[in-house]
Coordinates of C-alpha atoms in Angstrom, one line a residue:
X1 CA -57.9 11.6 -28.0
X2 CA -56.4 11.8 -24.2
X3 CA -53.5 8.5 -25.8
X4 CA -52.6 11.3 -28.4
X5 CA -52.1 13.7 -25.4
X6 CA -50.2 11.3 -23.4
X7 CA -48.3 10.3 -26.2
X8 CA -47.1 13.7 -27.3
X9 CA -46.3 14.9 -24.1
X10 CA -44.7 11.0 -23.0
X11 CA -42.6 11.9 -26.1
X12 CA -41.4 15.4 -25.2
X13 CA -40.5 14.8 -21.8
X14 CA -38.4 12.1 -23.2
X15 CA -36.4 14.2 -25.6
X16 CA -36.1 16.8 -22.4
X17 CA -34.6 13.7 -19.9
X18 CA -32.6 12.7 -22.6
X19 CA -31.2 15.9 -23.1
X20 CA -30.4 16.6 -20.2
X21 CA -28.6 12.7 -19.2
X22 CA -26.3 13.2 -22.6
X23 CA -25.1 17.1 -21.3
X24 CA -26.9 18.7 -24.2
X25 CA -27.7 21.5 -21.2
X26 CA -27.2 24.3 -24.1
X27 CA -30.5 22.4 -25.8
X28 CA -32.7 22.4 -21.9
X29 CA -33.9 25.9 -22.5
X30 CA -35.6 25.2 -25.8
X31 CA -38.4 22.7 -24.2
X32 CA -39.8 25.9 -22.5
X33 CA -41.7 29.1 -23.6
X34 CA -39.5 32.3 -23.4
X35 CA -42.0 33.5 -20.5
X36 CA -42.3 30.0 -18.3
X37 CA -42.1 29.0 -15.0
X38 CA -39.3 26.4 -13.6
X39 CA -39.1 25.6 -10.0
X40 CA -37.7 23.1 -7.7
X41 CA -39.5 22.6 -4.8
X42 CA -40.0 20.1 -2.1
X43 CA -43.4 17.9 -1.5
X44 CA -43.8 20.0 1.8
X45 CA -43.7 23.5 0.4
X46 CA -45.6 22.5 -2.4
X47 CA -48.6 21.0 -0.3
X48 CA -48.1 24.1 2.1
X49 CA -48.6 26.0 -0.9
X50 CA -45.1 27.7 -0.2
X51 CA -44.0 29.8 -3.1
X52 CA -40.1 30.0 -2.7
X53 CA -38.0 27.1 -4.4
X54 CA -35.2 25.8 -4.3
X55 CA -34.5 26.8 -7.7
X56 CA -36.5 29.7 -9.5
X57 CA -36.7 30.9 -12.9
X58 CA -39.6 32.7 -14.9
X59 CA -37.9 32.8 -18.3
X60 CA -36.1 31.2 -20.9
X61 CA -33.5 34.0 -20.6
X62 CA -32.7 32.9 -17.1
X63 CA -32.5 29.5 -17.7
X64 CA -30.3 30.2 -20.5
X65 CA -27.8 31.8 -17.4
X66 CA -28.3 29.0 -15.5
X67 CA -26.9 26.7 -18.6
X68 CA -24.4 29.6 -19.1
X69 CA -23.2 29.6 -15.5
X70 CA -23.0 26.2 -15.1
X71 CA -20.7 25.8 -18.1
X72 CA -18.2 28.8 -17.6
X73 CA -18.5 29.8 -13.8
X74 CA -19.8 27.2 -11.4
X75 CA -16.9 24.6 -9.8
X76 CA -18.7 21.2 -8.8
X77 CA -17.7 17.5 -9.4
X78 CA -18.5 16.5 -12.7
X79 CA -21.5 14.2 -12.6
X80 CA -23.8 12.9 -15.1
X81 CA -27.8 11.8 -14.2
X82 CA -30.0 9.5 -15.0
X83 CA -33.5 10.2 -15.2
X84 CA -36.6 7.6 -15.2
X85 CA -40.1 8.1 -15.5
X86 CA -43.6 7.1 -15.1
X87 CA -46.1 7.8 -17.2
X88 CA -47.9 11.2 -17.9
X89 CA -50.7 11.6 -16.1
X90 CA -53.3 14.4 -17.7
X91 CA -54.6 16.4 -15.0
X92 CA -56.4 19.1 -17.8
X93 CA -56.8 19.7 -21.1
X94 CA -58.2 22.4 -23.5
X95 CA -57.1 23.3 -27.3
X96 CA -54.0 25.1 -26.1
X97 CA -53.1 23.7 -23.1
X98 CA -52.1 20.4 -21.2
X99 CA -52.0 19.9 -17.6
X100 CA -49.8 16.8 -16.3
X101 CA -48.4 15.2 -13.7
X102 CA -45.2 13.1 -14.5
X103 CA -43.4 11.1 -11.6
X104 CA -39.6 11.1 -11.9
X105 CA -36.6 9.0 -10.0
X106 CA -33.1 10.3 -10.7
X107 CA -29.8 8.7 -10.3
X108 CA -27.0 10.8 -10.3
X109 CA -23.7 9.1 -11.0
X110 CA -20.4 10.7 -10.1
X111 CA -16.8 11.0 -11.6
X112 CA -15.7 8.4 -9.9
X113 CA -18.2 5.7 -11.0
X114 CA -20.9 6.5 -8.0
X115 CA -24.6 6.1 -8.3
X116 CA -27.0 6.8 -5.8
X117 CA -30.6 7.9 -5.8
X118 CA -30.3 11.7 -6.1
X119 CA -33.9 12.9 -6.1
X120 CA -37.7 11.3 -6.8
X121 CA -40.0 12.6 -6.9
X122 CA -43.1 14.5 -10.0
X123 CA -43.2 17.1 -12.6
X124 CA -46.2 19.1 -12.4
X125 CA -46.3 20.6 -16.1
X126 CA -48.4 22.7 -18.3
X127 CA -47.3 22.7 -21.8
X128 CA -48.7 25.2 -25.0
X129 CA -49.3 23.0 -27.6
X130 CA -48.4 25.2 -30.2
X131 CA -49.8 22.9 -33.0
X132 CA -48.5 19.4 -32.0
X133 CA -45.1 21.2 -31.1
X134 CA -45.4 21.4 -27.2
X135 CA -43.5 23.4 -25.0
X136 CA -42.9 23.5 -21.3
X137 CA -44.8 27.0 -19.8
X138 CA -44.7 25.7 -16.8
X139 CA -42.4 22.9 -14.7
X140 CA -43.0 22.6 -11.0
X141 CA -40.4 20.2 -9.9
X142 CA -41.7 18.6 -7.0
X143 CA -38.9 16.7 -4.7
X144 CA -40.4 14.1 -2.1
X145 CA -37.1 14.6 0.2
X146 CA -37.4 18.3 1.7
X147 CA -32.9 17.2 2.0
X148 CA -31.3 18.6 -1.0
X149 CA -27.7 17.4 -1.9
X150 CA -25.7 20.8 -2.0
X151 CA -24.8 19.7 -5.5
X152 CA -28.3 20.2 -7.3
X153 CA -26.1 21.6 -10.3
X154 CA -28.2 20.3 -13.1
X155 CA -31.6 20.6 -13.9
X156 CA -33.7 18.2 -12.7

């Protein structure tokens, strides 16, 4: 039952790295409930239990602006990532809900050819099943550095 779990969300937050490493930003907002919770933070706040992030959103809407202002306002070196992760890790589970804990590395390769490590750190989810078709209500994007790059453009 839990390998199902693991499988299904191992499988979603593929198709959400994925989206986001070929520029299909417009497509990001769609792995989250319209009320959800996205937020960068650093490993500090987090254990601290620090509310304010680097990057806060609490719906679909706004993360649809973000996609929008990124597109048609914003002025930053263009810049693709890379993301690479660990496994899932299932922290809880009922009928509607999954808890999980997904570390992440990031490379983040510039115009120019680039790459450097851009972040690491872990995803600290909880997905609605919806009937095998999960979606993020919750991504708490936890940063071991507490040094952000000033370009933290995309979504991690």
């Amino acid at each position: 039952m839990i390998q199902d779990v693991v499988n299904l969300i191992n499988h979603v937050q593929g198709a959400y790295v994925r989206c986001i490493d070929n520029g299909q930003l417009e497509a990001w907002p769609d792995f989250f409930e319209e009320n959800c919770t996205y937020k960068i933070t650093t490993a500090d706040n987090y254990a601290q239990g620090l509310e304010a992030g680097v990057i806060f959103a609490n719906s679909r809407g706004m993360l649809r602006d973000r996609v929008a202002s990124l597109r048609e306002a914003n002025i930053y070196e263009r810049h693709v990532y890379r993301h690479f992760l660990g496994q899932p890790w299932i922290l809880a589970e009922d009928s509607a809900d999954v808890s999980s804990e997904t570390s992440f590395f990031v490379a983040r390769i510039m115009r120019g050819g680039a790459t450097d490590v851009y972040a690491t750190g872990r995803y600290l989810d909880v997905y609605r099943l919806n009937g095998g078709a999960p979606k993020i209500r919750e991504r708490i994007v936890v940063c071991d550095s507490s040094r952000f790059d000033t370009l933290l453009a995309l979504p991690l």
